[in-house]
Short mmCIF file of C-alpha atoms in Angstrom, two decimals:
data_model
loop_
_atom_site.label_atom_id
_atom_site.label_comp_id
_atom_site.label_asym_id
_atom_site.label_seq_id
_atom_site.Cartn_x
_atom_site.Cartn_y
_atom_site.Cartn_z
CA MET A 1 91.20 34.91 64.14
CA GLY A 2 88.33 36.81 64.87
CA GLY A 3 89.02 40.07 63.24
CA GLN A 4 88.12 43.42 64.78
CA GLY A 5 87.09 44.61 61.65
CA PRO A 6 88.21 47.88 60.85
CA GLN A 7 89.10 50.71 63.12
CA PRO A 8 85.95 53.20 63.49
CA GLU A 9 85.80 56.12 61.94
CA PRO A 10 87.96 57.79 64.20
CA GLY A 11 86.45 61.21 63.98
CA GLU A 12 83.41 59.87 65.48
CA ASP A 13 85.24 58.37 68.48
CA ASP A 14 87.11 61.84 68.99
CA THR A 15 83.59 63.94 68.78
CA LEU A 16 82.02 61.81 71.40
CA VAL A 17 85.59 61.57 73.57
CA ALA A 18 85.56 65.69 73.15
CA ARG A 19 81.66 65.92 74.89
CA SER A 20 82.88 63.09 77.22
CA GLN A 21 85.37 65.27 78.40
CA ARG A 22 82.79 68.01 79.15
CA GLY A 23 80.91 65.71 81.46
CA GLU A 24 78.32 64.15 78.85
CA VAL A 25 77.35 60.56 80.51
CA ALA A 26 75.36 59.86 77.67
CA ALA A 27 78.38 60.79 74.68
CA PHE A 28 80.44 58.46 76.65
CA ASN A 29 77.80 55.90 76.76
CA LEU A 30 78.07 55.69 73.03
CA LEU A 31 81.29 54.80 73.40
CA VAL A 32 80.63 51.98 76.17
CA ALA A 33 78.10 50.46 73.63
CA ARG A 34 80.47 50.62 70.69
CA TYR A 35 83.03 49.32 72.80
CA GLN A 36 81.59 47.09 75.59
CA ASP A 37 81.72 43.76 73.59
CA VAL A 38 85.50 43.94 72.70
CA ALA A 39 86.32 44.85 76.19
CA TYR A 40 84.32 42.51 77.83
CA ALA A 41 85.79 39.79 75.34
CA LEU A 42 89.37 40.78 76.27
CA ALA A 43 88.49 40.28 79.94
CA TYR A 44 86.83 36.96 79.49
CA ARG A 45 89.73 35.43 77.51
CA MET A 46 92.45 37.11 79.91
CA LEU A 47 90.64 35.92 83.13
CA GLY A 48 88.75 32.75 82.13
CA ASP A 49 85.71 33.75 84.41
CA ALA A 50 82.71 35.59 83.34
CA GLU A 51 81.82 37.52 86.77
CA ALA A 52 85.08 38.45 87.02
CA ALA A 53 85.38 39.82 83.34
CA ALA A 54 81.85 41.88 84.13
CA ASP A 55 83.47 43.12 86.95
CA VAL A 56 86.55 43.96 85.32
CA THR A 57 84.70 45.86 82.22
CA GLN A 58 82.43 47.66 84.22
CA ASP A 59 85.52 49.09 86.69
CA GLY A 60 87.59 50.21 83.86
CA PHE A 61 84.59 52.05 81.74
CA VAL A 62 84.15 53.97 85.34
CA ALA A 63 87.87 54.46 85.50
CA ALA A 64 88.11 55.76 81.61
CA PHE A 65 85.02 57.88 82.20
CA ARG A 66 86.68 59.50 85.38
CA ALA A 67 89.93 59.91 83.52
CA ILE A 68 88.51 60.82 80.31
CA ARG A 69 90.12 64.54 80.37
CA THR A 70 93.86 63.06 80.72
CA PHE A 71 93.46 61.42 76.82
CA ARG A 72 95.23 63.06 74.82
CA GLY A 73 94.11 61.87 71.39
CA GLY A 74 95.36 58.58 69.69
CA PRO A 75 92.72 55.46 69.25
CA PHE A 76 90.29 55.84 71.99
CA ARG A 77 90.17 51.76 71.85
CA ALA A 78 93.60 50.97 72.59
CA TRP A 79 93.62 53.59 75.20
CA LEU A 80 90.28 51.93 76.67
CA LEU A 81 91.95 48.93 76.08
CA ARG A 82 95.02 49.47 78.26
CA ILE A 83 92.77 50.47 81.00
CA ILE A 84 90.73 46.99 80.81
CA SER A 85 94.14 44.93 80.77
CA ASN A 86 95.37 47.01 83.79
CA GLY A 87 92.17 45.80 85.19
CA CYS A 88 92.73 42.64 84.79
CA HIS A 89 96.62 42.92 86.22
CA ASP A 90 95.15 44.55 89.18
CA TYR A 91 92.14 41.83 89.38
CA TRP A 92 94.68 38.97 89.52
CA ARG A 93 96.83 41.01 92.43
CA ALA A 94 93.83 41.33 94.55
CA GLN A 95 92.83 37.96 94.22
CA LYS A 96 96.38 36.99 95.74
CA ARG A 97 96.52 34.26 92.76
CA ARG A 98 96.89 34.01 89.33
CA PRO A 99 93.91 31.71 87.59
CA THR A 100 96.46 29.78 86.11
CA LEU A 101 97.34 26.20 85.67
CA SER A 102 100.84 25.25 85.23
CA LEU A 103 101.32 23.92 81.40
CA ASP A 104 102.82 20.92 83.24
CA ALA A 105 98.96 20.32 84.98
CA LEU A 106 97.25 21.74 81.74
CA THR A 107 99.40 19.01 79.67
CA SER A 108 99.11 15.68 82.26
CA GLU A 109 95.43 16.36 83.03
CA ASP A 110 92.81 14.52 81.30
CA PRO A 111 90.47 16.43 79.45
CA GLU A 112 87.83 14.84 80.12
CA GLY A 113 88.19 15.92 84.08
CA ASP A 114 86.34 18.15 85.90
CA PRO A 115 87.26 21.54 84.38
CA PRO A 116 88.23 24.29 86.97
CA HIS A 117 86.61 27.07 85.17
CA GLY A 118 83.39 26.98 83.65
CA PRO A 119 83.40 29.06 80.07
CA MET A 120 81.15 26.25 78.53
CA GLY A 121 77.78 27.94 79.67
CA LEU A 122 78.82 31.22 78.64
CA LEU A 123 79.96 30.19 75.36
CA ALA A 124 76.95 28.53 74.82
CA ALA A 125 75.24 32.10 75.57
CA SER A 126 77.61 33.44 73.17
CA ALA A 127 76.75 35.17 70.30
CA THR A 128 79.27 33.19 67.80
CA TRP A 129 78.85 29.80 69.71
CA ASP A 130 77.06 27.32 67.72
CA PRO A 131 75.35 24.81 69.81
CA GLU A 132 74.98 22.39 66.71
CA LYS A 133 79.09 22.03 66.64
CA THR A 134 80.28 19.09 67.71
CA ALA A 135 81.11 18.09 71.33
CA LEU A 136 84.65 17.80 70.39
CA ARG A 137 84.80 21.61 69.55
CA GLY A 138 83.72 22.40 72.40
CA GLU A 139 86.43 20.42 74.15
CA LEU A 140 88.80 22.44 71.93
CA ILE A 141 87.86 25.42 73.26
CA GLU A 142 87.53 24.46 76.72
CA LEU A 143 91.39 22.88 75.96
CA ILE A 144 92.59 26.10 74.52
CA GLN A 145 91.08 28.93 77.29
CA ARG A 146 92.77 26.99 79.79
CA ALA A 147 96.20 26.43 77.87
CA LEU A 148 95.80 30.75 77.62
CA LEU A 149 95.24 30.34 81.20
CA GLY A 150 98.60 28.81 81.76
CA LEU A 151 100.48 31.48 79.70
CA PRO A 152 102.55 34.49 81.59
CA ALA A 153 100.29 37.42 81.80
CA GLU A 154 102.24 39.78 78.88
CA GLN A 155 102.07 36.81 76.75
CA ARG A 156 98.78 35.46 76.73
CA LEU A 157 97.82 39.52 76.57
CA ALA A 158 99.62 39.65 73.02
CA VAL A 159 98.50 36.61 72.23
CA VAL A 160 94.92 37.32 72.96
CA LEU A 161 94.68 40.37 71.43
CA SER A 162 96.56 39.19 67.88
CA ASP A 163 95.33 35.80 67.56
CA VAL A 164 92.11 35.55 69.34
CA GLN A 165 90.92 39.20 68.63
CA GLY A 166 92.74 39.71 65.47
CA PHE A 167 94.23 43.14 66.34
CA ALA A 168 97.28 44.50 64.03
CA TYR A 169 100.76 44.67 65.46
CA ASP A 170 100.93 48.62 65.85
CA GLU A 171 97.94 48.65 67.79
CA ILE A 172 98.62 45.95 70.22
CA ALA A 173 102.02 48.04 70.72
CA LEU A 174 99.89 50.81 71.78
CA ILE A 175 97.49 48.92 74.11
CA MET A 176 100.45 47.47 75.76
CA ALA A 177 102.69 50.72 75.88
CA THR A 178 105.56 48.85 74.46
CA SER A 179 107.58 48.57 71.07
CA LEU A 180 106.58 46.18 68.07
CA GLY A 181 109.75 43.97 68.40
CA THR A 182 108.51 43.16 72.04
CA VAL A 183 105.23 42.70 70.64
CA LYS A 184 106.44 40.35 68.11
CA SER A 185 108.36 38.40 70.43
CA ARG A 186 105.59 38.22 72.93
CA ILE A 187 103.42 36.81 70.33
CA ALA A 188 106.32 34.32 69.06
CA ARG A 189 106.70 32.89 72.46
CA GLY A 190 103.10 32.65 73.57
CA ARG A 191 102.44 30.50 70.64
CA ALA A 192 105.23 28.58 71.33
CA HIS A 193 104.01 27.50 74.78
CA LEU A 194 100.43 27.24 73.48
CA ARG A 195 102.08 24.54 70.74
CA ASP A 196 103.93 22.47 73.80
CA ALA A 197 100.81 22.75 75.84
CA LEU A 198 98.34 21.65 72.80
CA GLN A 199 100.83 18.72 71.41
CA ALA A 200 99.77 16.47 74.12
CA HIS A 201 95.94 16.91 72.76
CA ALA A 202 97.05 16.86 69.01
CA GLU A 203 94.33 14.36 68.41
CA LEU A 204 91.54 17.55 68.45
CA LEU A 205 93.88 19.78 66.62
CA PRO A 206 93.30 17.86 63.20
CA THR A 207 89.68 18.80 63.25
CA MET A 208 90.51 22.43 62.45
CA LYS A 209 90.47 24.47 59.43
CA ARG A 210 93.86 24.99 58.17
CA ARG A 211 94.76 28.28 56.94
CA THR A 212 96.59 27.78 54.17
CA ASP A 213 96.38 31.17 52.73
CA ASP A 214 98.88 32.93 55.01
CA LEU A 215 102.38 32.65 53.12
CA GLU A 216 100.74 32.80 49.83
CA MET B 1 116.84 22.68 48.60
CA SER B 2 119.05 25.14 50.85
CA THR B 3 122.28 24.16 51.39
CA HIS B 4 123.58 26.80 53.79
CA VAL B 5 123.92 26.10 57.39
CA PRO B 6 121.04 28.47 59.06
CA GLU B 7 122.10 30.46 61.80
CA HIS B 8 118.75 29.72 63.72
CA LEU B 9 120.44 26.38 64.88
CA ALA B 10 122.19 28.68 66.97
CA ASP B 11 119.45 31.05 68.56
CA TRP B 12 116.64 29.02 68.03
CA GLU B 13 114.50 31.78 69.78
CA ALA B 14 114.84 34.49 67.60
CA GLN B 15 114.33 31.83 64.33
CA ARG B 16 110.83 31.07 66.38
CA ASP B 17 110.03 34.65 66.26
CA ARG B 18 110.89 35.31 62.90
CA LEU B 19 108.64 32.24 61.54
CA SER B 20 105.95 33.92 63.77
CA ALA B 21 106.03 37.17 61.98
CA LEU B 22 106.38 35.39 58.69
CA LEU B 23 102.98 34.00 59.67
CA ASP B 24 101.59 37.32 60.53
CA GLY B 25 102.97 39.16 57.18
CA GLN B 26 105.31 40.81 59.47
CA LEU B 27 108.45 40.63 57.75
CA SER B 28 109.78 42.58 55.10
CA ALA B 29 109.40 41.11 51.65
CA ALA B 30 113.27 40.66 51.42
CA GLU B 31 113.25 39.13 55.03
CA ALA B 32 110.19 36.64 54.04
CA ALA B 33 111.47 35.64 50.77
CA VAL B 34 114.37 34.29 52.67
CA GLN B 35 112.63 32.53 55.45
CA ARG B 36 110.43 31.17 52.60
CA ALA B 37 113.41 29.60 51.01
CA HIS B 38 114.79 28.44 53.91
CA VAL B 39 111.78 26.90 55.04
CA ALA B 40 111.08 24.86 51.98
CA GLY B 41 114.47 23.45 52.47
CA CYS B 42 114.63 22.63 56.53
CA ALA B 43 112.07 19.91 58.19
CA ARG B 44 112.79 21.29 61.79
CA CYS B 45 111.51 25.02 60.19
CA THR B 46 108.63 23.66 58.25
CA GLU B 47 107.52 21.38 61.22
CA GLU B 48 107.81 24.65 63.38
CA LEU B 49 105.41 26.60 60.75
CA GLU B 50 103.12 23.97 60.82
CA ALA B 51 102.70 24.29 64.26
CA LEU B 52 102.35 27.79 64.75
CA ARG B 53 100.03 27.78 62.12
CA ARG B 54 97.76 25.43 63.95
CA VAL B 55 97.82 27.50 66.98
CA VAL B 56 97.12 30.24 65.46
CA SER B 57 94.30 28.89 63.51
CA ALA B 58 93.01 27.20 67.38
CA LEU B 59 92.96 30.17 68.78
CA GLY B 60 91.18 31.93 65.91
CA GLU B 61 88.27 29.18 66.64
CA LEU B 62 87.68 30.50 70.29
CA PRO B 63 84.25 32.66 70.37
CA GLN B 64 84.38 36.16 71.68
CA PRO B 65 81.65 36.13 74.17
CA ALA B 66 79.25 39.01 73.76
CA ALA B 67 78.98 41.42 76.78
CA PRO B 68 76.52 39.71 78.77
CA ARG B 69 74.32 43.16 79.92
CA SER B 70 75.23 47.15 79.56
CA PHE B 71 78.20 48.37 80.78
CA ALA B 72 76.77 52.04 80.12
CA LEU B 73 77.19 54.23 82.98
CA PRO B 74 74.46 56.00 84.72
CA LEU B 75 73.58 59.48 83.85
CA THR B 76 74.23 60.78 87.01
CA THR B 77 78.08 59.96 86.94
CA ALA B 78 79.96 63.14 87.25
CA LEU B 79 83.19 63.93 86.36
CA PRO B 80 85.84 64.59 89.59
CA ALA B 81 85.82 68.18 90.31
CA GLY B 82 88.94 69.98 89.92
CA ALA B 83 91.75 68.68 88.31
CA PRO B 84 91.35 65.91 85.96
CA ALA B 85 91.36 62.74 87.68
CA GLN B 86 94.17 60.40 86.47
CA LEU B 87 93.81 57.10 85.75
CA PRO B 88 93.52 54.92 89.18
CA ILE B 89 96.44 53.04 88.50
CA ALA B 90 98.36 55.96 87.39
CA ALA B 91 97.42 58.12 89.71
CA ALA B 92 98.50 55.94 93.13
CA ARG B 93 101.95 54.70 91.11
CA ALA B 94 102.85 58.36 90.83
CA ARG B 95 101.91 58.91 94.48
CA ARG B 96 104.18 56.71 95.46
CA LEU B 97 107.14 57.24 93.24
CA ARG B 98 106.94 60.87 94.43
CA TRP B 99 106.87 59.87 98.04
CA ALA B 100 109.85 57.56 97.34
CA ALA B 101 111.92 60.31 95.42
CA VAL B 102 111.42 62.88 98.36
CA THR B 103 112.51 60.23 100.83
CA GLN B 104 115.32 59.19 99.17
CA TRP B 105 116.48 63.27 98.32
CA ALA B 106 115.64 63.80 102.00
CA GLY B 107 117.54 60.99 102.91
CA ALA B 108 120.81 61.57 100.87
CA VAL B 109 120.62 65.76 102.16
CA ALA B 110 120.42 64.40 105.50
CA ALA B 111 123.58 62.15 105.01
CA CYS B 112 125.70 64.87 103.72
CA PHE B 113 124.79 67.16 106.27
CA GLY B 114 125.58 64.20 108.72
CA PHE B 115 128.56 63.52 107.17
CA VAL B 116 129.81 67.30 107.45
CA ILE B 117 129.06 67.33 111.14
CA LEU B 118 130.50 64.76 111.78
CA SER B 119 133.86 65.02 109.85
CA GLY B 120 133.53 68.69 111.30
CA THR B 121 133.72 67.26 114.77
CA PHE B 122 136.69 65.15 113.88
CA LEU B 123 138.44 68.24 112.66
CA LEU B 124 137.89 69.72 115.71
CA GLY B 125 139.13 66.76 117.70
CA SER B 126 142.21 66.83 116.35
CA GLY B 127 145.23 69.31 114.92
CA TYR B 128 144.53 72.80 114.81
CA ALA B 129 141.42 72.27 117.36
CA GLN B 130 143.27 70.53 120.15
CA LYS B 131 146.04 73.21 120.28
CA SER B 132 143.37 76.22 120.59
CA MET B 133 141.64 73.48 123.12
CA ALA B 134 144.89 73.19 125.23
CA ASN B 135 145.47 77.27 124.94
CA PHE B 136 141.70 77.65 125.98
CA GLY B 137 142.10 75.25 129.01
CA ALA B 138 145.39 76.94 130.22
CA ALA B 139 143.78 80.05 130.01
CA ARG B 140 140.91 78.98 132.08
CA HIS B 141 143.11 76.99 134.50
CA GLU B 142 141.11 74.20 134.10
CA PRO B 143 141.67 70.80 131.91
CA SER B 144 139.77 70.60 128.87
CA GLY B 145 138.23 67.29 127.99
CA ALA B 146 136.44 66.91 131.05
CA GLY B 147 133.38 66.36 129.44
CA ILE B 148 134.19 64.20 126.71
CA THR B 149 132.55 61.28 128.16
CA SER B 150 129.02 61.30 126.85
CA ALA B 151 126.16 63.69 125.26
CA SER B 152 124.26 62.26 128.31
CA GLN B 153 126.09 64.16 131.21
CA PRO B 154 124.43 67.05 133.16
CA PRO B 155 124.86 70.26 130.71
CA ALA B 156 126.15 72.01 133.60
CA THR B 157 129.95 70.99 132.71
CA THR B 158 129.10 72.28 129.11
CA ALA B 159 128.71 75.74 130.17
CA THR B 160 131.09 77.92 131.05
CA PRO B 161 131.75 78.49 135.20
CA ASP B 162 130.40 81.38 137.22
CA ARG B 163 131.91 84.06 135.32
CA SER B 164 129.80 83.81 132.32
CA MET B 165 126.34 83.89 134.25
CA ASP B 166 127.39 86.60 136.07
CA ALA B 167 128.23 88.71 132.91
CA THR B 168 125.16 87.73 130.86
CA SER B 169 123.22 87.85 134.25
CA LEU B 170 121.29 84.61 133.50
CA THR B 171 120.10 82.29 135.98
CA PRO B 172 122.15 79.08 136.23
CA ARG B 173 119.23 76.84 135.22
CA ALA B 174 118.48 78.93 132.15
CA ALA B 175 122.55 78.54 131.56
CA THR B 176 122.60 74.65 131.79
CA GLY B 177 119.26 74.44 129.57
CA SER B 178 120.68 76.12 126.68
CA ALA B 179 124.09 74.50 126.69
CA ALA B 180 124.09 74.38 122.80
CA THR B 181 123.68 78.05 122.87
CA ALA B 182 126.12 78.83 124.97
CA THR B 183 128.79 76.63 123.55
CA LEU B 184 128.04 78.12 119.93
CA THR B 185 128.43 81.75 121.41
CA PRO B 186 130.54 81.58 123.92
CA ALA B 187 130.31 84.36 126.86
CA PRO B 188 132.26 87.46 125.39
CA THR B 189 133.45 88.12 128.82
CA ALA B 190 135.68 84.65 129.00
CA ALA B 191 139.10 85.60 128.24
CA PRO B 192 138.76 87.14 125.09
CA THR B 193 142.26 87.60 124.33
CA GLU B 194 142.79 84.05 124.27
CA ARG B 195 140.27 82.32 122.39
CA THR B 196 139.94 81.43 119.07
CA PRO B 197 135.96 80.70 117.59
CA LEU B 198 136.53 77.36 116.93
CA ALA B 199 138.41 76.59 120.15
CA ALA B 200 135.53 78.00 121.81
CA GLU B 201 133.39 74.45 121.55
CA PRO B 202 133.42 72.88 125.04
CA PRO B 203 134.18 68.94 124.33
CA ASP B 204 130.88 67.78 125.45
CA ALA B 205 129.52 69.68 122.66
CA ARG B 206 131.62 67.51 120.42
CA ALA B 207 130.31 65.16 121.46
CA ALA B 208 126.42 65.53 121.10
CA ALA B 209 127.26 66.96 117.75
CA ARG B 210 129.54 63.46 116.92
CA THR B 211 126.28 61.71 118.01
CA THR B 212 123.75 63.98 115.98
CA GLY B 213 126.36 63.46 113.15
CA VAL B 214 126.36 59.46 113.26
CA THR B 215 122.52 59.96 113.30
CA LEU B 216 121.73 62.16 110.75
CA MET B 217 124.34 60.24 108.17
CA LEU B 218 122.99 56.61 109.13
CA GLY B 219 119.11 57.76 109.16
CA GLY B 220 119.95 59.33 105.98
CA LEU B 221 121.26 56.48 104.33
CA ALA B 222 118.41 54.60 105.45
CA ALA B 223 115.99 56.60 104.22
CA LEU B 224 117.87 56.81 100.81
CA VAL B 225 118.22 53.15 100.35
CA VAL B 226 114.33 52.91 101.37
CA GLY B 227 113.43 55.46 98.75
CA TRP B 228 116.09 54.28 96.31
CA GLY B 229 114.41 50.89 96.36
CA ALA B 230 110.80 51.72 96.42
CA ARG B 231 111.56 53.68 93.09
CA ARG B 232 113.29 50.46 91.92
CA ARG B 233 110.40 48.26 92.48
CA GLY B 234 106.75 48.90 91.58
CA PRO B 235 104.57 47.40 88.47
CA PRO B 236 106.27 46.91 85.26
CA ARG B 237 104.05 49.17 83.89
#
């Protein structure tokens, strides 16, 4: 998992939120600086498109600031990411198409073929991307992202938050405004769908490091 | 190892949820122990758990792109004046739901009114009212029910003839123009001893009231359905 690290000091967020509620843009911009990476990464993994992700992120921060006085405490990050994920939904609605491939199309398609989205350029520029890694890894990343885009939106959100971004179940439940049980089952179903989609490309999977410590 | 027949064969989806939760350490200690013991003796669950673990591991491989630029707001950005802005999505949804609720309730009220009016005209058209109307007709030496054909008939037939106009000193035009008023408040000079208030309703007004009742009821029901549908729809969130 990516791992989001520990929650930032809630006190700090609260202070900045309170100042933002008095109209201090500078204080709000400190929150922007703190959370823009995680917000953008979420939008990017949800949409599979760098430009759309940047638009949704920017609009999300504007909407968050304008609505900051309706924020009634709780973790600011979860509130913000809820706005961002709603923005992703709205983006799809506005596009009148979902940037998805059906799982069938994914599993039957030649992975060498022309990719419908072009995240590779973006990945090369991202902080965690190591260009020294083999092309195999790039191909795998491409494959997983496309499989993600084939998931129903709610499963995709749950899986991205959990397994890509490393959020705990309770924060995911806050972001998705639903119960822990629903989160649990969305994650499980999303993983099962992905398993089916990726199984057709099993030859790529053994190259990944196994996580054997989970059950210990 | 495990010899019991696992219930997961009956509900595989629930078992998959449990395995996924086991992978995330989301089961209670007792549940986790049961599942581990079961998985150790169940080929299908072993395979499923391994597959899920590979998926989780693969997802963890996805790099998290950093923000390509700063998303800081211009320092001139102002909070909306007055009441705090709701989130645009929440606000739009709230507005839609409010209007749907208003439509629904207005429709319900209108439909009730329509029903009351309609049943009123039916009551008037039968039994007690018929008798009264007969009295009315006899008192006035003319047959009742002449104007029952339609509401679009010239309203002159609804007004009581000459005498009422004489008595109230209305011009004929004004009297015919306010047919509804005339029907609700019949000229007091017209055969006061013979008439009951209910019987005073001329037949043509009954038809008009009936039309109004039907229109109100159908329109109200339509609004009710539209409002109800709009409230049921809407985004899943």
